[in-house]
Amino acid sequence: MKIYKNVDGLRRWPLPNDIDSASYVPELASPQIPIEGISVTDLRNTLFDEVRNSYTQDINCSILFQLLTEYSRDNSLIHPLDEIWKKSDDEARFHLLDGLIYHISKHTCVMKVLDRSLINLVMKEFHESPFLVQLSEDRTREKIKTCIWWPMWQKEGSEYCKTWERCQKAKKSTGKILRNMIKIQEPGRPWEIFHMD
């Protein structure tokens, strides 16, 4: 198959390599899930096994797992899904890889987690870990966003940070501290009193 590089090279914007294009080359087509970065982790396989097992305990996740494993989609399975799940499924944001469901957003592809103990463990690790500087609410949400996804994760992450006892005690006032003014003695003659900042 001939690739029309010259024609595309002369165009200001080359044609995309998709099925509708006249210069479509299947070997050069991008994969379904583009790799934008690689994350290396030392997490044990038991964590991933716990995540896989948690999928069977939730009806939305088990339906979604069934939809993603079948080659032909059964649209009757979509109706029992909650609205947030339906919306993400309609936008094709869920993918299955190694038995784990991943949620794809604009810049991230993160593991779908449902087990409440695992969610709390991740939030605690990102907000309270002694190895990290205690992160603000925004930074904690950014870290969570790059690791895991569950419905209502933004709201729950914010509530977790706001209700953490140490954060509440460490709140600093943002205003200026008012103190009494000290009157400076006026010198009687030159070089009698020196003031240094």
PDB file of C-alpha atoms in Angstrom:
ATOM      1  CA  MET A   1       0.000   0.000   0.000  1.00  0.00           C
ATOM      2  CA  LYS A   2       1.407   3.350  -1.005  1.00  0.00           C
ATOM      3  CA  ILE A   3       1.545   6.144   1.555  1.00  0.00           C
ATOM      4  CA  TYR A   4       0.795   9.581   0.118  1.00  0.00           C
ATOM      5  CA  LYS A   5       3.427  11.447   2.110  1.00  0.00           C
ATOM      6  CA  ASN A   6       4.147  13.989  -0.627  1.00  0.00           C
ATOM      7  CA  VAL A   7       0.535  15.060  -0.957  1.00  0.00           C
ATOM      8  CA  ASP A   8       0.103  15.298   2.806  1.00  0.00           C
ATOM      9  CA  GLY A   9       3.442  17.066   3.146  1.00  0.00           C
ATOM     10  CA  LEU A  10       2.326  19.781   0.736  1.00  0.00           C
ATOM     11  CA  ARG A  11      -0.850  20.430   2.654  1.00  0.00           C
ATOM     12  CA  ARG A  12      -0.775  22.927   5.472  1.00  0.00           C
ATOM     13  CA  TRP A  13      -2.421  20.376   7.780  1.00  0.00           C
ATOM     14  CA  PRO A  14      -1.850  16.736   6.837  1.00  0.00           C
ATOM     15  CA  LEU A  15      -4.846  14.440   6.711  1.00  0.00           C
ATOM     16  CA  PRO A  16      -5.477  12.377   9.842  1.00  0.00           C
ATOM     17  CA  ASN A  17      -4.701   8.681   9.566  1.00  0.00           C
ATOM     18  CA  ASP A  18      -8.230   7.383  10.083  1.00  0.00           C
ATOM     19  CA  ILE A  19     -10.582   5.159   8.089  1.00  0.00           C
ATOM     20  CA  ASP A  20     -12.328   8.113   6.395  1.00  0.00           C
ATOM     21  CA  SER A  21      -9.047   9.490   5.014  1.00  0.00           C
ATOM     22  CA  ALA A  22      -7.908   8.654   1.472  1.00  0.00           C
ATOM     23  CA  SER A  23      -4.366   8.054   2.733  1.00  0.00           C
ATOM     24  CA  TYR A  24      -5.366   5.667   5.551  1.00  0.00           C
ATOM     25  CA  VAL A  25      -2.643   3.175   6.553  1.00  0.00           C
ATOM     26  CA  PRO A  26      -3.804   0.647   9.199  1.00  0.00           C
ATOM     27  CA  GLU A  27      -0.242  -0.154  10.324  1.00  0.00           C
ATOM     28  CA  LEU A  28       0.363   3.487  11.243  1.00  0.00           C
ATOM     29  CA  ALA A  29      -3.001   4.047  12.949  1.00  0.00           C
ATOM     30  CA  SER A  30      -2.808   5.084  16.587  1.00  0.00           C
ATOM     31  CA  PRO A  31      -3.826   2.518  19.210  1.00  0.00           C
ATOM     32  CA  GLN A  32      -7.196   2.702  20.918  1.00  0.00           C
ATOM     33  CA  ILE A  33      -5.624   3.871  24.203  1.00  0.00           C
ATOM     34  CA  PRO A  34      -2.730   6.246  23.527  1.00  0.00           C
ATOM     35  CA  ILE A  35       0.162   5.969  25.973  1.00  0.00           C
ATOM     36  CA  GLU A  36       0.909   9.446  27.278  1.00  0.00           C
ATOM     37  CA  GLY A  37       3.143   8.384  30.129  1.00  0.00           C
ATOM     38  CA  ILE A  38       4.303   5.334  32.005  1.00  0.00           C
ATOM     39  CA  SER A  39       3.943   5.030  35.745  1.00  0.00           C
ATOM     40  CA  VAL A  40       6.077   2.535  37.637  1.00  0.00           C
ATOM     41  CA  THR A  41       4.778   1.398  40.992  1.00  0.00           C
ATOM     42  CA  ASP A  42       5.899  -0.991  43.688  1.00  0.00           C
ATOM     43  CA  LEU A  43       2.341  -1.911  44.659  1.00  0.00           C
ATOM     44  CA  ARG A  44       1.804  -5.562  45.339  1.00  0.00           C
ATOM     45  CA  ASN A  45      -0.459  -7.693  43.159  1.00  0.00           C
ATOM     46  CA  THR A  46      -2.756  -8.158  46.164  1.00  0.00           C
ATOM     47  CA  LEU A  47      -3.950  -4.555  45.779  1.00  0.00           C
ATOM     48  CA  PHE A  48      -4.922  -5.170  42.163  1.00  0.00           C
ATOM     49  CA  ASP A  49      -6.614  -8.438  43.181  1.00  0.00           C
ATOM     50  CA  GLU A  50      -8.624  -6.544  45.820  1.00  0.00           C
ATOM     51  CA  VAL A  51      -9.700  -4.019  43.195  1.00  0.00           C
ATOM     52  CA  ARG A  52     -10.765  -6.811  40.812  1.00  0.00           C
ATOM     53  CA  ASN A  53     -12.729  -8.522  43.612  1.00  0.00           C
ATOM     54  CA  SER A  54     -14.481  -5.260  44.520  1.00  0.00           C
ATOM     55  CA  TYR A  55     -15.984  -5.123  41.019  1.00  0.00           C
ATOM     56  CA  THR A  56     -18.197  -8.133  41.793  1.00  0.00           C
ATOM     57  CA  GLN A  57     -19.672  -6.403  44.864  1.00  0.00           C
ATOM     58  CA  ASP A  58     -21.036  -3.393  42.945  1.00  0.00           C
ATOM     59  CA  ILE A  59     -23.841  -3.756  40.413  1.00  0.00           C
ATOM     60  CA  ASN A  60     -22.672  -0.829  38.235  1.00  0.00           C
ATOM     61  CA  CYS A  61     -19.158  -2.211  38.033  1.00  0.00           C
ATOM     62  CA  SER A  62     -20.237  -5.767  37.289  1.00  0.00           C
ATOM     63  CA  ILE A  63     -22.513  -4.545  34.458  1.00  0.00           C
ATOM     64  CA  LEU A  64     -19.744  -2.352  33.087  1.00  0.00           C
ATOM     65  CA  PHE A  65     -17.271  -5.246  33.314  1.00  0.00           C
ATOM     66  CA  GLN A  66     -19.700  -7.413  31.338  1.00  0.00           C
ATOM     67  CA  LEU A  67     -20.183  -4.675  28.705  1.00  0.00           C
ATOM     68  CA  LEU A  68     -16.438  -4.237  28.269  1.00  0.00           C
ATOM     69  CA  THR A  69     -15.683  -7.966  27.942  1.00  0.00           C
ATOM     70  CA  GLU A  70     -18.337  -8.660  25.287  1.00  0.00           C
ATOM     71  CA  TYR A  71     -17.534  -8.013  21.652  1.00  0.00           C
ATOM     72  CA  SER A  72     -21.114  -7.085  20.787  1.00  0.00           C
ATOM     73  CA  ARG A  73     -22.693  -4.613  23.184  1.00  0.00           C
ATOM     74  CA  ASP A  74     -26.009  -5.557  24.723  1.00  0.00           C
ATOM     75  CA  ASN A  75     -27.771  -2.194  25.103  1.00  0.00           C
ATOM     76  CA  SER A  76     -30.314  -3.661  27.520  1.00  0.00           C
ATOM     77  CA  LEU A  77     -27.494  -3.901  30.099  1.00  0.00           C
ATOM     78  CA  ILE A  78     -26.917  -0.138  30.039  1.00  0.00           C
ATOM     79  CA  HIS A  79     -30.357   0.784  31.461  1.00  0.00           C
ATOM     80  CA  PRO A  80     -29.699  -0.299  35.100  1.00  0.00           C
ATOM     81  CA  LEU A  81     -26.507   1.818  35.277  1.00  0.00           C
ATOM     82  CA  ASP A  82     -26.552   5.003  37.374  1.00  0.00           C
ATOM     83  CA  GLU A  83     -26.536   8.290  35.447  1.00  0.00           C
ATOM     84  CA  ILE A  84     -22.864   9.139  36.057  1.00  0.00           C
ATOM     85  CA  TRP A  85     -21.891   5.672  34.808  1.00  0.00           C
ATOM     86  CA  LYS A  86     -24.134   5.949  31.741  1.00  0.00           C
ATOM     87  CA  LYS A  87     -22.651   9.324  30.852  1.00  0.00           C
ATOM     88  CA  SER A  88     -19.060   8.046  31.099  1.00  0.00           C
ATOM     89  CA  ASP A  89     -19.980   4.906  29.156  1.00  0.00           C
ATOM     90  CA  ASP A  90     -21.651   6.965  26.389  1.00  0.00           C
ATOM     91  CA  GLU A  91     -18.459   9.030  26.131  1.00  0.00           C
ATOM     92  CA  ALA A  92     -16.420   5.760  25.909  1.00  0.00           C
ATOM     93  CA  ARG A  93     -14.360   6.668  28.969  1.00  0.00           C
ATOM     94  CA  PHE A  94     -14.112   3.132  30.382  1.00  0.00           C
ATOM     95  CA  HIS A  95     -11.587   0.566  29.174  1.00  0.00           C
ATOM     96  CA  LEU A  96     -10.709  -2.895  30.430  1.00  0.00           C
ATOM     97  CA  LEU A  97      -7.074  -3.952  30.748  1.00  0.00           C
ATOM     98  CA  ASP A  98      -5.774  -6.964  32.730  1.00  0.00           C
ATOM     99  CA  GLY A  99      -9.145  -7.338  34.445  1.00  0.00           C
ATOM    100  CA  LEU A 100      -9.050  -3.756  35.739  1.00  0.00           C
ATOM    101  CA  ILE A 101     -11.441  -1.043  34.619  1.00  0.00           C
ATOM    102  CA  TYR A 102      -9.761   2.232  33.726  1.00  0.00           C
ATOM    103  CA  HIS A 103     -11.437   5.618  33.455  1.00  0.00           C
ATOM    104  CA  ILE A 104     -10.023   7.910  30.776  1.00  0.00           C
ATOM    105  CA  SER A 105     -10.364  11.660  31.028  1.00  0.00           C
ATOM    106  CA  LYS A 106      -8.711  14.429  29.050  1.00  0.00           C
ATOM    107  CA  HIS A 107      -5.160  13.860  30.293  1.00  0.00           C
ATOM    108  CA  THR A 108      -5.317  10.815  32.562  1.00  0.00           C
ATOM    109  CA  CYS A 109      -6.114   7.135  32.450  1.00  0.00           C
ATOM    110  CA  VAL A 110      -6.665   5.886  35.995  1.00  0.00           C
ATOM    111  CA  MET A 111      -7.820   2.723  37.712  1.00  0.00           C
ATOM    112  CA  LYS A 112     -11.474   2.464  38.722  1.00  0.00           C
ATOM    113  CA  VAL A 113     -11.734   1.665  42.448  1.00  0.00           C
ATOM    114  CA  LEU A 114     -14.921   1.001  44.415  1.00  0.00           C
ATOM    115  CA  ASP A 115     -13.793  -0.541  47.692  1.00  0.00           C
ATOM    116  CA  ARG A 116     -14.252   2.127  50.381  1.00  0.00           C
ATOM    117  CA  SER A 117     -11.256   0.912  52.403  1.00  0.00           C
ATOM    118  CA  LEU A 118      -8.971   1.263  49.361  1.00  0.00           C
ATOM    119  CA  ILE A 119     -10.341   4.733  48.593  1.00  0.00           C
ATOM    120  CA  ASN A 120      -9.760   5.850  52.182  1.00  0.00           C
ATOM    121  CA  LEU A 121      -6.264   4.374  52.107  1.00  0.00           C
ATOM    122  CA  VAL A 122      -5.365   6.330  48.959  1.00  0.00           C
ATOM    123  CA  MET A 123      -6.831   9.585  50.316  1.00  0.00           C
ATOM    124  CA  LYS A 124      -4.974   9.118  53.595  1.00  0.00           C
ATOM    125  CA  GLU A 125      -1.717   8.387  51.774  1.00  0.00           C
ATOM    126  CA  PHE A 126      -1.956  11.474  49.581  1.00  0.00           C
ATOM    127  CA  HIS A 127      -3.072  13.852  52.316  1.00  0.00           C
ATOM    128  CA  GLU A 128      -1.463  12.600  55.528  1.00  0.00           C
ATOM    129  CA  SER A 129       1.626  10.674  54.469  1.00  0.00           C
ATOM    130  CA  PRO A 130       4.756  11.469  56.520  1.00  0.00           C
ATOM    131  CA  PHE A 131       6.804  11.126  53.321  1.00  0.00           C
ATOM    132  CA  LEU A 132       4.924  13.951  51.623  1.00  0.00           C
ATOM    133  CA  VAL A 133       4.510  17.503  52.717  1.00  0.00           C
ATOM    134  CA  GLN A 134       0.942  17.800  53.965  1.00  0.00           C
ATOM    135  CA  LEU A 135      -0.820  18.786  50.769  1.00  0.00           C
ATOM    136  CA  SER A 136      -3.573  21.327  50.344  1.00  0.00           C
ATOM    137  CA  GLU A 137      -7.029  20.324  49.210  1.00  0.00           C
ATOM    138  CA  ASP A 138      -6.284  21.193  45.566  1.00  0.00           C
ATOM    139  CA  ARG A 139      -2.965  19.340  45.514  1.00  0.00           C
ATOM    140  CA  THR A 140      -4.519  16.293  47.187  1.00  0.00           C
ATOM    141  CA  ARG A 141      -7.248  16.211  44.523  1.00  0.00           C
ATOM    142  CA  GLU A 142      -4.585  16.508  41.794  1.00  0.00           C
ATOM    143  CA  LYS A 143      -2.712  13.490  43.221  1.00  0.00           C
ATOM    144  CA  ILE A 144      -5.924  11.451  43.515  1.00  0.00           C
ATOM    145  CA  LYS A 145      -6.874  12.379  39.940  1.00  0.00           C
ATOM    146  CA  THR A 146      -3.669  10.794  38.617  1.00  0.00           C
ATOM    147  CA  CYS A 147      -4.142   7.550  40.562  1.00  0.00           C
ATOM    148  CA  ILE A 148      -7.736   6.347  40.935  1.00  0.00           C
ATOM    149  CA  TRP A 149     -11.305   7.234  39.940  1.00  0.00           C
ATOM    150  CA  TRP A 150     -14.690   6.605  41.536  1.00  0.00           C
ATOM    151  CA  PRO A 151     -18.016   8.429  41.164  1.00  0.00           C
ATOM    152  CA  MET A 152     -18.113  11.687  43.172  1.00  0.00           C
ATOM    153  CA  TRP A 153     -14.343  11.538  43.833  1.00  0.00           C
ATOM    154  CA  GLN A 154     -13.902  15.316  43.749  1.00  0.00           C
ATOM    155  CA  LYS A 155     -16.582  15.983  46.353  1.00  0.00           C
ATOM    156  CA  GLU A 156     -15.408  13.209  48.668  1.00  0.00           C
ATOM    157  CA  GLY A 157     -11.758  14.253  48.348  1.00  0.00           C
ATOM    158  CA  SER A 158     -12.628  17.830  49.305  1.00  0.00           C
ATOM    159  CA  GLU A 159     -14.728  16.688  52.269  1.00  0.00           C
ATOM    160  CA  TYR A 160     -11.908  14.434  53.460  1.00  0.00           C
ATOM    161  CA  CYS A 161      -9.428  17.326  53.450  1.00  0.00           C
ATOM    162  CA  LYS A 162     -11.862  19.722  55.130  1.00  0.00           C
ATOM    163  CA  THR A 163     -12.731  17.319  57.940  1.00  0.00           C
ATOM    164  CA  TRP A 164      -9.194  16.201  58.746  1.00  0.00           C
ATOM    165  CA  GLU A 165      -8.466  17.275  62.336  1.00  0.00           C
ATOM    166  CA  ARG A 166      -4.867  18.372  61.821  1.00  0.00           C
ATOM    167  CA  CYS A 167      -5.843  20.672  58.927  1.00  0.00           C
ATOM    168  CA  GLN A 168      -8.522  22.309  61.044  1.00  0.00           C
ATOM    169  CA  LYS A 169      -6.079  23.024  63.869  1.00  0.00           C
ATOM    170  CA  ALA A 170      -3.338  24.289  61.570  1.00  0.00           C
ATOM    171  CA  LYS A 171      -5.444  26.856  59.732  1.00  0.00           C
ATOM    172  CA  LYS A 172      -3.649  30.154  59.587  1.00  0.00           C
ATOM    173  CA  SER A 173      -5.341  33.507  59.398  1.00  0.00           C
ATOM    174  CA  THR A 174      -4.608  35.182  56.108  1.00  0.00           C
ATOM    175  CA  GLY A 175      -4.938  38.740  57.394  1.00  0.00           C
ATOM    176  CA  LYS A 176      -2.200  40.951  58.791  1.00  0.00           C
ATOM    177  CA  ILE A 177      -1.486  40.595  62.510  1.00  0.00           C
ATOM    178  CA  LEU A 178      -2.260  43.850  64.265  1.00  0.00           C
ATOM    179  CA  ARG A 179       0.156  44.902  67.012  1.00  0.00           C
ATOM    180  CA  ASN A 180       0.564  48.008  69.125  1.00  0.00           C
ATOM    181  CA  MET A 181       2.656  50.708  67.565  1.00  0.00           C
ATOM    182  CA  ILE A 182       5.833  51.649  69.433  1.00  0.00           C
ATOM    183  CA  LYS A 183       6.640  55.310  69.412  1.00  0.00           C
ATOM    184  CA  ILE A 184      10.188  56.015  68.288  1.00  0.00           C
ATOM    185  CA  GLN A 185      12.127  58.432  70.453  1.00  0.00           C
ATOM    186  CA  GLU A 186      13.148  61.509  68.592  1.00  0.00           C
ATOM    187  CA  PRO A 187      16.847  62.306  68.918  1.00  0.00           C
ATOM    188  CA  GLY A 188      17.875  65.626  70.388  1.00  0.00           C
ATOM    189  CA  ARG A 189      20.902  66.029  68.110  1.00  0.00           C
ATOM    190  CA  PRO A 190      22.309  64.235  65.005  1.00  0.00           C
ATOM    191  CA  TRP A 191      23.663  60.677  65.377  1.00  0.00           C
ATOM    192  CA  GLU A 192      22.311  60.348  68.912  1.00  0.00           C
ATOM    193  CA  ILE A 193      19.995  57.354  68.165  1.00  0.00           C
ATOM    194  CA  PHE A 194      20.424  54.710  65.466  1.00  0.00           C
ATOM    195  CA  HIS A 195      17.558  52.482  64.231  1.00  0.00           C
ATOM    196  CA  MET A 196      18.160  49.391  62.131  1.00  0.00           C
ATOM    197  CA  ASP A 197      15.683  47.268  60.172  1.00  0.00           C
TER     198      ASP A 197
END
